[in-house]
Tab-separated table of C-alpha atoms in Angstrom:
chain	number	residue	atom	x	y	z
X	1	MET	CA	0.118	-0.095	0.002
X	2	ALA	CA	2.945	2.606	0.665
X	3	GLU	CA	4.178	2.061	-2.958
X	4	LEU	CA	0.720	2.942	-4.067
X	5	ARG	CA	0.481	5.899	-2.414
X	6	LYS	CA	3.613	6.744	-3.094
X	7	LEU	CA	2.762	6.629	-6.893
X	8	SER	CA	-0.348	8.279	-6.929
X	9	ALA	CA	1.260	10.417	-5.126
X	10	LYS	CA	3.888	11.453	-8.026
X	11	ARG	CA	1.064	11.114	-10.557
X	12	LYS	CA	-0.788	13.794	-9.065
X	13	VAL	CA	2.362	16.242	-8.355
X	14	ASP	CA	3.182	15.665	-12.255
X	15	ASP	CA	-0.251	16.206	-13.409
X	16	ALA	CA	-0.946	19.464	-11.575
X	17	LEU	CA	2.655	21.033	-12.884
X	18	ASN	CA	1.617	19.715	-16.843
X	19	ALA	CA	-1.913	21.698	-16.442
X	20	ARG	CA	-2.521	24.266	-18.655
X	21	ASN	CA	-2.665	27.261	-16.013
X	22	GLY	CA	-0.820	25.017	-13.148
X	23	PRO	CA	2.349	26.786	-11.352
X	24	ASP	CA	5.099	28.255	-12.782
X	25	LYS	CA	8.069	25.925	-13.838
X	26	GLU	CA	10.534	28.572	-14.726
X	27	GLY	CA	12.437	28.448	-11.509
X	28	LEU	CA	12.503	24.636	-11.754
X	29	LEU	CA	14.214	24.417	-15.183
X	30	PRO	CA	17.599	24.358	-15.868
X	31	ARG	CA	19.199	27.732	-16.552
X	32	SER	CA	20.890	28.905	-20.437
X	33	LEU	CA	24.251	26.962	-21.002
X	34	ALA	CA	27.468	28.813	-21.826
X	35	LEU	CA	28.850	29.212	-24.910
X	36	GLY	CA	30.663	25.998	-25.249
X	37	SER	CA	29.118	24.159	-22.917
X	38	GLU	CA	28.844	19.826	-23.489
X	39	VAL	CA	25.194	19.126	-24.267
X	40	LEU	CA	23.980	15.458	-24.453
X	41	VAL	CA	23.652	14.559	-28.027
X	42	TYR	CA	23.042	10.731	-28.281
X	43	LEU	CA	21.712	8.202	-25.248
X	44	THR	CA	22.051	4.726	-25.559
X	45	VAL	CA	20.040	2.467	-24.439
X	46	ASP	CA	20.038	-1.051	-23.689
X	47	MET	CA	17.585	-3.004	-25.833
X	48	VAL	CA	16.260	-6.418	-26.004
X	49	ASN	CA	18.387	-7.189	-29.408
X	50	GLY	CA	21.323	-4.874	-27.341
X	51	PRO	CA	22.601	-1.193	-26.998
X	52	ALA	CA	21.186	1.318	-29.355
X	53	GLU	CA	21.666	4.744	-29.849
X	54	PHE	CA	18.960	7.342	-30.272
X	55	ARG	CA	19.273	11.493	-30.800
X	56	SER	CA	18.365	13.261	-28.374
X	57	THR	CA	15.089	15.929	-28.649
X	58	HIS	CA	16.185	17.935	-25.741
X	59	ILE	CA	18.452	20.061	-24.753
X	60	LYS	CA	20.783	18.718	-21.732
X	61	PRO	CA	23.767	19.563	-20.573
X	62	TYR	CA	26.399	16.289	-21.154
X	63	GLU	CA	27.675	15.542	-16.942
X	64	ARG	CA	31.353	13.956	-17.120
X	65	LEU	CA	31.637	11.565	-14.588
X	66	GLU	CA	34.724	12.447	-11.558
X	67	GLU	CA	36.566	9.444	-12.511
X	68	GLN	CA	36.888	10.465	-16.226
X	69	PRO	CA	40.230	13.279	-17.197
X	70	THR	CA	39.497	16.125	-18.551
X	71	ASP	CA	41.633	18.985	-20.300
X	72	GLU	CA	42.706	21.593	-17.715
X	73	ASN	CA	43.120	23.850	-20.280
X	74	PRO	CA	40.257	23.561	-22.853
X	75	GLU	CA	40.033	25.078	-26.355
X	76	PRO	CA	37.890	28.206	-26.798
X	77	PHE	CA	35.106	26.835	-28.815
X	78	GLU	CA	35.166	27.596	-32.755
X	79	TYR	CA	32.112	27.683	-34.073
X	80	PRO	CA	31.594	25.789	-37.333
X	81	GLU	CA	32.122	28.223	-40.808
X	82	VAL	CA	28.549	27.642	-42.228
X	83	VAL	CA	28.693	26.129	-46.028
X	84	GLN	CA	26.118	28.477	-48.013
X	85	PRO	CA	23.963	25.953	-50.210
X	86	ARG	CA	25.007	26.207	-53.799
X	87	ARG	CA	22.534	28.399	-56.267
X	88	ARG	CA	20.885	27.420	-58.869
X	89	GLY	CA	22.276	28.077	-62.358
X	90	ARG	CA	26.257	28.716	-63.044
X	91	PRO	CA	28.370	30.283	-60.372
X	92	ARG	CA	29.006	33.645	-60.788
X	93	LYS	CA	32.463	34.387	-61.794
X	94	ALA	CA	34.799	36.581	-59.430
X	95	LYS	CA	35.203	40.156	-60.300
X	96	GLU	CA	39.150	39.794	-60.368
X	97	ALA	CA	39.260	36.399	-62.132
X	98	VAL	CA	40.870	37.180	-65.095
X	99	ALA	CA	39.148	35.957	-68.514
X	100	HIS	CA	40.172	33.482	-70.584
X	101	GLN	CA	39.029	32.937	-74.318
X	102	PHE	CA	39.224	29.071	-75.444
X	103	ILE	CA	39.047	28.107	-79.232
X	104	SER	CA	39.557	24.937	-80.610
X	105	ALA	CA	41.657	22.866	-82.335
X	106	LYS	CA	40.365	23.618	-85.691
X	107	GLU	CA	39.999	27.104	-85.137
X	108	GLN	CA	43.659	27.300	-84.100
X	109	GLN	CA	44.849	25.355	-87.373
X	110	SER	CA	42.395	27.723	-89.186
X	111	TYR	CA	44.577	31.341	-87.833
X	112	GLU	CA	48.098	29.362	-88.709
X	113	LEU	CA	47.100	28.769	-92.116
X	114	ALA	CA	45.180	31.847	-92.448
X	115	VAL	CA	48.896	33.455	-91.374
X	116	GLU	CA	50.500	30.998	-93.771
X	117	TYR	CA	48.642	31.920	-96.530
X	118	ARG	CA	49.061	35.180	-96.273
X	119	ASN	CA	53.200	35.420	-95.715
X	120	GLU	CA	52.784	33.535	-99.044
X	121	GLY	CA	50.897	36.305	-100.698
X	122	ARG	CA	47.573	33.903	-101.065
X	123	ILE	CA	45.284	36.225	-99.120
X	124	THR	CA	45.355	39.813	-99.772
X	125	THR	CA	43.015	41.330	-97.643
X	126	PRO	CA	43.881	44.210	-95.296
X	127	GLY	CA	44.174	44.302	-91.800
X	128	LYS	CA	44.518	41.388	-89.477
X	129	PRO	CA	43.980	37.635	-89.615
X	130	PHE	CA	40.117	36.984	-90.047
X	131	GLU	CA	39.532	40.983	-89.515
X	132	GLN	CA	37.873	42.182	-92.283
X	133	SER	CA	35.518	38.585	-92.748
X	134	ASP	CA	34.905	39.406	-88.855
X	135	TRP	CA	33.547	42.764	-89.990
X	136	GLU	CA	31.751	41.631	-92.581
X	137	GLU	CA	29.791	38.935	-91.355
X	138	ILE	CA	28.020	41.052	-89.140
X	139	GLU	CA	27.741	43.858	-91.477
X	140	SER	CA	25.291	41.116	-93.396
X	141	LEU	CA	23.770	40.107	-90.868
X	142	LEU	CA	22.444	44.262	-89.953
X	143	THR	CA	21.761	44.142	-93.319
X	144	ALA	CA	19.659	41.058	-93.819
X	145	GLY	CA	17.577	42.122	-90.498
X	146	VAL	CA	19.353	39.290	-88.211
X	147	ILE	CA	20.546	41.299	-85.785
X	148	VAL	CA	20.229	44.727	-84.542
X	149	PRO	CA	22.082	47.019	-82.395
X	150	ILE	CA	19.694	48.200	-79.330
X	151	ARG	CA	20.708	49.651	-75.651
X	152	ARG	CA	20.521	46.712	-72.646
X	153	THR	CA	17.956	48.656	-71.391
X	154	ALA	CA	15.751	48.418	-73.719
X	155	ILE	CA	14.771	44.881	-72.571
X	156	PRO	CA	15.923	44.869	-69.064
X	157	ASN	CA	14.293	41.332	-68.881
X	158	ALA	CA	15.714	39.484	-71.239
X	159	LYS	CA	18.221	36.778	-71.465
X	160	LEU	CA	22.011	37.987	-72.518
X	161	PHE	CA	23.286	35.554	-74.171
X	162	GLY	CA	27.410	35.212	-74.842
X	163	CYS	CA	28.351	34.762	-78.844
X	164	ARG	CA	31.408	34.184	-80.478
X	165	LEU	CA	32.650	34.239	-83.987
X	166	VAL	CA	33.716	31.196	-85.658
X	167	ARG	CA	36.219	31.617	-88.155
X	168	GLU	CA	37.831	28.796	-91.103
X	169	VAL	CA	39.512	29.202	-94.089
X	170	LYS	CA	37.472	28.629	-97.290
X	171	GLY	CA	38.100	27.964	-100.640
X	172	THR	CA	41.282	26.424	-102.526
X	173	LYS	CA	44.841	26.162	-101.626
X	174	GLU	CA	45.448	28.180	-105.276
X	175	ALA	CA	42.152	30.814	-103.892
X	176	PRO	CA	41.388	30.711	-100.117
X	177	TYR	CA	39.764	33.452	-98.234
X	178	GLU	CA	39.008	33.778	-94.757
X	179	LYS	CA	35.769	33.364	-93.547
X	180	SER	CA	33.918	34.072	-90.129
X	181	ARG	CA	30.273	32.951	-88.393
X	182	LEU	CA	28.954	34.343	-85.858
X	183	VAL	CA	27.281	31.787	-83.267
X	184	VAL	CA	25.051	32.148	-80.313
X	185	GLN	CA	26.247	30.448	-77.366
X	186	GLY	CA	22.658	29.073	-75.987
X	187	HIS	CA	24.256	26.188	-74.295
X	188	SER	CA	22.076	27.746	-71.034
X	189	ASP	CA	19.349	28.706	-72.752
X	190	TRP	CA	16.794	27.334	-70.343
X	191	GLU	CA	13.932	28.024	-72.307
X	192	LYS	CA	14.943	26.113	-75.226
X	193	ILE	CA	13.085	22.639	-72.651
X	194	THR	CA	9.405	24.329	-73.394
X	195	LEU	CA	10.127	24.930	-77.260
X	196	LEU	CA	10.305	22.387	-80.374
X	197	THR	CA	13.900	22.646	-81.712
X	198	GLN	CA	14.179	19.120	-83.687
X	199	SER	CA	14.146	19.811	-86.981
X	200	PRO	CA	13.806	16.540	-89.405
X	201	THR	CA	16.316	15.281	-91.300
X	202	ILE	CA	16.075	12.964	-94.208
X	203	MET	CA	15.768	8.983	-92.941
X	204	ARG	CA	18.580	6.709	-94.416
X	205	CYS	CA	16.101	4.712	-96.869
X	206	SER	CA	14.917	7.981	-98.468
X	207	GLN	CA	18.245	8.475	-99.236
X	208	ARG	CA	19.330	4.984	-100.544
X	209	LEU	CA	15.685	5.174	-102.261
X	210	ILE	CA	17.020	8.367	-104.431
X	211	LEU	CA	20.092	6.358	-105.126
X	212	ALA	CA	18.516	2.899	-105.830
X	213	ILE	CA	16.596	4.656	-108.933
X	214	ALA	CA	19.522	7.183	-109.865
X	215	PRO	CA	21.498	4.625	-112.328
X	216	THR	CA	18.225	3.565	-114.250
X	217	LEU	CA	16.338	7.413	-114.353
X	218	ARG	CA	19.725	8.931	-115.496
X	219	GLN	CA	20.003	6.738	-118.794
X	220	MET	CA	16.585	8.213	-118.905
X	221	GLY	CA	17.924	11.271	-119.532
X	222	MET	CA	17.362	12.496	-116.114
X	223	GLN	CA	20.191	14.336	-113.664
X	224	LEU	CA	21.192	13.585	-110.047
X	225	MET	CA	22.174	17.074	-108.549
X	226	LEU	CA	23.378	18.133	-105.641
X	227	ARG	CA	22.606	21.872	-104.000
X	228	ASP	CA	24.188	23.769	-100.766
X	229	ILE	CA	22.510	26.938	-99.265
X	230	SER	CA	24.576	29.435	-97.943
X	231	GLN	CA	24.174	30.950	-94.567
X	232	ALA	CA	20.944	28.901	-94.521
X	233	TYR	CA	19.463	29.658	-91.180
X	234	THR	CA	19.729	33.042	-91.210
X	235	GLN	CA	18.017	33.094	-94.440
X	236	SER	CA	14.282	31.846	-92.326
X	237	SER	CA	11.620	33.684	-93.577
X	238	THR	CA	9.669	33.620	-90.043
X	239	GLU	CA	11.130	35.774	-87.006
X	240	LEU	CA	11.879	34.312	-83.646
X	241	ARG	CA	8.552	34.597	-81.405
X	242	ARG	CA	11.156	35.506	-78.059
X	243	ASP	CA	13.712	37.893	-77.232
X	244	ILE	CA	17.044	36.982	-77.716
X	245	VAL	CA	20.010	39.551	-77.170
X	246	ILE	CA	23.816	38.736	-77.364
X	247	ALA	CA	26.484	40.735	-76.691
X	248	ILE	CA	28.680	42.285	-78.925
X	249	PRO	CA	31.556	39.871	-80.292
X	250	LYS	CA	35.011	40.507	-78.327
X	251	GLU	CA	36.809	40.944	-81.663
X	252	LEU	CA	34.134	43.892	-81.902
X	253	GLU	CA	33.587	45.433	-78.568
X	254	GLY	CA	35.456	48.587	-79.739
X	255	ARG	CA	33.664	49.258	-82.308
X	256	TYR	CA	30.770	50.118	-80.315
X	257	PRO	CA	29.855	51.949	-77.320
X	258	GLU	CA	29.564	50.484	-73.966
X	259	GLY	CA	25.572	49.522	-73.733
X	260	VAL	CA	24.866	48.460	-76.857
X	261	VAL	CA	23.839	44.702	-77.313
X	262	PHE	CA	22.489	43.046	-80.610
X	263	ARG	CA	19.279	41.948	-80.377
X	264	VAL	CA	18.762	38.929	-82.451
X	265	VAL	CA	15.360	38.694	-84.597
X	266	LYS	CA	15.583	35.679	-86.687
X	267	PRO	CA	17.072	32.350	-86.711
X	268	LEU	CA	20.678	32.670	-85.925
X	269	TYR	CA	23.225	29.930	-85.476
X	270	GLY	CA	23.589	28.627	-81.929
X	271	ILE	CA	19.972	29.809	-81.115
X	272	ALA	CA	17.650	26.310	-80.366
X	273	GLU	CA	14.862	26.691	-82.978
X	274	ALA	CA	16.599	28.020	-85.478
X	275	GLY	CA	17.245	24.740	-87.674
X	276	LEU	CA	12.916	24.273	-87.441
X	277	HIS	CA	12.107	28.070	-88.536
X	278	TRP	CA	15.155	27.022	-91.568
X	279	PHE	CA	13.329	23.450	-92.852
X	280	ALA	CA	9.451	25.026	-92.305
X	281	THR	CA	10.569	27.839	-95.089
X	282	TYR	CA	12.795	25.685	-96.932
X	283	GLN	CA	10.019	23.027	-97.492
X	284	LYS	CA	7.501	25.922	-98.011
X	285	HIS	CA	9.229	27.191	-100.858
X	286	HIS	CA	9.481	23.242	-102.540
X	287	GLU	CA	6.025	22.782	-101.728
X	288	GLN	CA	5.259	26.407	-103.322
X	289	ARG	CA	7.011	26.798	-106.008
X	290	LEU	CA	8.443	23.798	-106.683
X	291	HIS	CA	5.396	21.913	-106.652
X	292	CYS	CA	6.487	19.003	-104.523
X	293	ASN	CA	3.986	16.814	-101.707
X	294	GLN	CA	5.503	15.720	-98.582
X	295	SER	CA	5.863	11.811	-98.664
X	296	SER	CA	3.947	10.101	-96.588
X	297	TYR	CA	6.705	9.019	-94.323
X	298	ASP	CA	9.618	11.359	-94.566
X	299	PRO	CA	8.816	14.809	-94.207
X	300	CYS	CA	12.251	15.729	-96.064
X	301	LEU	CA	11.196	13.782	-98.568
X	302	LEU	CA	9.520	15.631	-101.261
X	303	ILE	CA	7.607	13.963	-104.760
X	304	THR	CA	6.630	16.223	-107.801
X	305	ARG	CA	2.635	16.753	-108.170
X	306	PRO	CA	0.942	14.853	-110.797
X	307	GLY	CA	1.352	16.450	-114.360
X	308	ARG	CA	4.546	18.563	-113.635
X	309	SER	CA	8.368	17.923	-114.526
X	310	PHE	CA	9.244	14.540	-112.709
X	311	GLY	CA	11.386	15.483	-109.805
X	312	ILE	CA	12.589	14.095	-105.962
X	313	VAL	CA	14.046	15.969	-103.897
X	314	GLY	CA	15.741	15.145	-100.011
X	315	MET	CA	16.915	17.318	-98.151
X	316	GLN	CA	19.251	17.700	-95.232
X	317	THR	CA	19.166	20.924	-93.167
X	318	ASP	CA	21.305	23.023	-95.819
X	319	ASP	CA	21.547	20.306	-98.349
X	320	THR	CA	19.676	18.701	-100.452
X	321	LEU	CA	19.840	15.849	-103.237
X	322	ASN	CA	17.634	16.133	-106.427
X	323	LEU	CA	16.944	13.631	-109.126
X	324	GLY	CA	14.847	14.702	-111.591
X	325	GLU	CA	14.222	15.613	-115.444
X	326	PRO	CA	15.892	18.046	-116.791
X	327	GLU	CA	13.285	20.887	-116.719
X	328	PHE	CA	12.773	20.125	-113.012
X	329	ILE	CA	16.343	21.235	-112.487
X	330	GLN	CA	16.222	24.333	-114.228
X	331	LEU	CA	12.936	25.163	-112.554
X	332	GLU	CA	14.625	24.595	-108.795
X	333	GLU	CA	17.758	27.161	-110.329
X	334	THR	CA	15.470	29.272	-111.736
X	335	GLU	CA	13.010	29.351	-108.245
X	336	LEU	CA	16.105	29.589	-106.040
X	337	LEU	CA	17.084	32.753	-107.919
X	338	ARG	CA	13.802	34.499	-107.624
X	339	ALA	CA	13.348	33.458	-103.595
X	340	GLY	CA	16.812	35.450	-103.441
X	341	PHE	CA	18.575	32.408	-101.304
X	342	LYS	CA	22.200	32.617	-101.085
X	343	ALA	CA	23.323	29.340	-102.368
X	344	LYS	CA	26.841	27.905	-104.076
X	345	PRO	CA	26.218	27.018	-107.675
X	346	ALA	CA	24.714	23.707	-108.392
X	347	THR	CA	26.733	20.558	-108.874
X	348	ILE	CA	25.362	18.112	-111.664
X	349	LEU	CA	26.915	14.625	-110.832
X	350	ASN	CA	27.456	13.387	-114.635
X	351	THR	CA	29.515	9.773	-115.242
X	352	GLY	CA	33.035	10.400	-113.018
X	353	SER	CA	32.020	12.983	-111.244
X	354	GLU	CA	31.614	12.574	-106.919
X	355	GLY	CA	29.855	14.958	-104.661
X	356	SER	CA	29.410	14.725	-100.828
X	357	PHE	CA	25.758	14.653	-99.165
X	358	ASN	CA	24.869	13.835	-95.747
X	359	GLY	CA	28.284	12.465	-94.230
X	360	CYS	CA	28.809	10.476	-97.889
X	361	ILE	CA	30.632	10.586	-101.177
X	362	ILE	CA	28.361	9.867	-104.132
X	363	LYS	CA	30.446	8.944	-107.331
X	364	VAL	CA	28.934	8.593	-110.734
X	365	HIS	CA	29.613	5.714	-113.005
X	366	LYS	CA	28.414	4.528	-116.361
X	367	GLU	CA	25.828	2.663	-115.286
X	368	ALA	CA	25.857	2.982	-111.617
X	369	VAL	CA	26.033	5.043	-108.133
X	370	LEU	CA	28.978	4.135	-105.759
X	371	ILE	CA	28.349	5.950	-102.294
X	372	ARG	CA	30.901	5.923	-99.286
X	373	GLN	CA	32.071	7.308	-96.106
X	374	LYS	CA	33.622	10.930	-96.371
X	375	ASN	CA	35.696	11.559	-93.142
X	376	GLN	CA	34.652	9.206	-90.661
X	377	GLY	CA	36.699	6.443	-90.777
X	378	GLU	CA	40.052	8.543	-90.676
X	379	ARG	CA	38.955	8.991	-86.953
X	380	LEU	CA	38.606	4.822	-86.422
X	381	SER	CA	40.628	3.497	-83.731
X	382	VAL	CA	41.307	0.411	-82.182
X	383	VAL	CA	40.561	0.232	-78.566
X	384	ASP	CA	43.180	-0.578	-76.086
X	385	THR	CA	41.999	-1.976	-73.052
X	386	LYS	CA	44.698	-0.956	-70.947
X	387	GLN	CA	43.916	2.859	-71.287
X	388	GLU	CA	41.869	4.064	-68.251
X	389	SER	CA	39.460	5.446	-70.187
X	390	ALA	CA	39.057	2.145	-72.113
X	391	ARG	CA	35.295	2.215	-71.852
X	392	GLU	CA	34.544	5.918	-72.898
X	393	LEU	CA	37.046	4.762	-76.193
X	394	TYR	CA	35.005	1.744	-76.148
X	395	VAL	CA	31.492	4.122	-76.582
X	396	SER	CA	33.117	6.796	-79.010
X	397	GLN	CA	34.763	4.178	-81.230
X	398	ARG	CA	31.126	2.494	-81.064
X	399	ALA	CA	29.127	5.202	-82.292
X	400	ARG	CA	31.835	6.386	-85.252
X	401	GLY	CA	31.655	2.758	-86.352
X	402	ALA	CA	27.831	2.748	-86.251
X	403	TYR	CA	27.207	5.959	-87.877
X	404	ILE	CA	29.670	4.636	-90.954
X	405	ALA	CA	27.788	1.511	-90.769
X	406	SER	CA	24.244	2.992	-91.231
X	407	SER	CA	25.337	5.105	-93.892
X	408	CYS	CA	27.361	2.820	-96.392
X	409	GLN	CA	28.665	0.016	-94.598
X	410	PRO	CA	25.521	-2.548	-93.717
X	411	GLU	CA	27.589	-5.575	-93.294
X	412	ALA	CA	28.924	-4.022	-90.196
X	413	ALA	CA	25.586	-3.277	-88.671
X	414	PHE	CA	24.808	-6.232	-86.567
X	415	ASP	CA	28.432	-6.148	-84.508
X	416	TYR	CA	27.502	-2.623	-83.723
X	417	SER	CA	23.807	-3.605	-82.848
X	418	ILE	CA	25.470	-6.539	-80.610
X	419	ALA	CA	28.272	-3.705	-79.276
X	420	ALA	CA	25.817	-1.623	-78.336
X	421	GLN	CA	23.927	-3.650	-75.850
X	422	ALA	CA	26.928	-4.168	-73.600
X	423	HIS	CA	26.864	-1.449	-70.391
X	424	GLU	CA	29.708	-2.991	-69.108
X	425	PRO	CA	32.095	-4.102	-71.848
X	426	ALA	CA	34.561	-6.903	-70.971
X	427	LYS	CA	37.150	-8.614	-72.566
X	428	GLY	CA	35.470	-10.447	-75.481
X	429	ASP	CA	32.919	-7.332	-76.058
X	430	PHE	CA	36.470	-5.112	-76.623
X	431	ASP	CA	37.800	-7.850	-79.199
X	432	THR	CA	34.889	-8.158	-81.182
X	433	LEU	CA	34.278	-4.403	-81.610
X	434	ASN	CA	38.595	-3.761	-82.270
X	435	LYS	CA	37.599	-7.156	-85.099
X	436	ARG	CA	34.991	-4.928	-86.814
X	437	ILE	CA	37.110	-1.688	-86.161
X	438	LYS	CA	40.017	-2.622	-87.808
X	439	TRP	CA	38.259	-4.239	-90.834
X	440	GLN	CA	36.498	-0.625	-91.542
X	441	ILE	CA	39.684	0.830	-91.249
X	442	GLU	CA	41.322	-1.981	-93.870
X	443	ASN	CA	38.055	-1.371	-96.194
X	444	ALA	CA	37.801	2.170	-95.359
X	445	ASP	CA	36.907	3.003	-99.540
X	446	ARG	CA	33.975	0.023	-99.236
X	447	GLY	CA	30.351	1.216	-99.228
X	448	LEU	CA	27.273	0.578	-101.155
X	449	GLN	CA	26.670	0.412	-105.106
X	450	TYR	CA	23.368	1.032	-107.260
X	451	ILE	CA	23.015	-0.632	-110.694
X	452	SER	CA	20.216	0.245	-112.928
X	453	LEU	CA	17.207	-1.395	-112.654
X	454	ASP	CA	14.171	-2.504	-114.656
X	455	LEU	CA	11.710	-0.383	-113.050
X	456	SER	CA	8.786	-2.506	-114.890
X	457	THR	CA	9.803	-5.609	-112.379
X	458	ALA	CA	11.597	-3.476	-109.309
X	459	GLN	CA	9.984	-3.779	-106.011
X	460	LEU	CA	10.372	-2.443	-102.958
């Protein structure tokens, strides 16, 4: 009974202390601890399955046992440095940081080649290398209405993109010239995830269809022609539907007042949706001016309507592969000039001539057409399994070889299809891939040959 009375009394006292309007317990609570005082963080409790640690949910002072040694001269407490959480987006550049401009190996080679040609007298353009071509590129874009100089304060909420001038030596060794192209650095464009940016490209089967019937139709008087549009994106007929502002290129900063930027009005290289604008423009040109209809399975394969001069067109961005009657080829030239598109002279592929289209070299024989890979085979190499980057090389060389197989070496497609299933390649996977790569290196000129067919009995 004594124990029962004791427990009952303790329960009543606890209920009174914890009552909503109970006595003030402030005097009974521990005072605030001094800075640097030790507190209890983890508590070890003996459980059925052994001791377990529980994190304390209240601030309780940690009492050391007297027999435990303590530091006679404790070090002063130092608050740990608070790590600021990383903000979204790219970190801001420090003001005292030195800016560097990195150029690709190809651009470095072009610059050195331009200096060499200038010393030899092949390039006589006044000024420093690429200085004149840089200014001509900007002037041509201003004249075409692609870019417009404005004050940055005119569109304060628009994102400011960087840009750069890509330089290259064009032409032949006998008559070289310097060429610059303004490219927007749109890699940080977060709005592109909400836009339709993928422009169609010709399917391999459509390209093979044109080449398969070319030998027969050439014997019937038709022509095979290649067309290359110059600066295709900037010739789009539609304007951008959002505000894009780019900084003045570093090479031309001294020619414009401070605070002036370029507003991009029409599609420009580096902008996510530029390719789609050009595709819509060029496809509309073929449908309205050349009387073509889009095929049912490939938007880049166009065929002339019945009652018109026969022609079939394969579109690959700024290049087209045309096969048709001489009247259609002439109509294509006439309407191109009438539309005002800037383009290189058309290349008519006669017997013995060759041209390039969609990563392939097309060579025309008397009764056949042969296609082979262009330059990808020169970059193929056997993967060394002893290198630390062997897995990355496996993936890159597999992709390069598969591209060649899909274009003109279908006999290699099966091996690359098997290689694509190896996510963690073993030694056997490396050996199989290297065997196929070695074969492609030794047979770099091997391709597909299309011969003349009897179209009255031919079937797909």
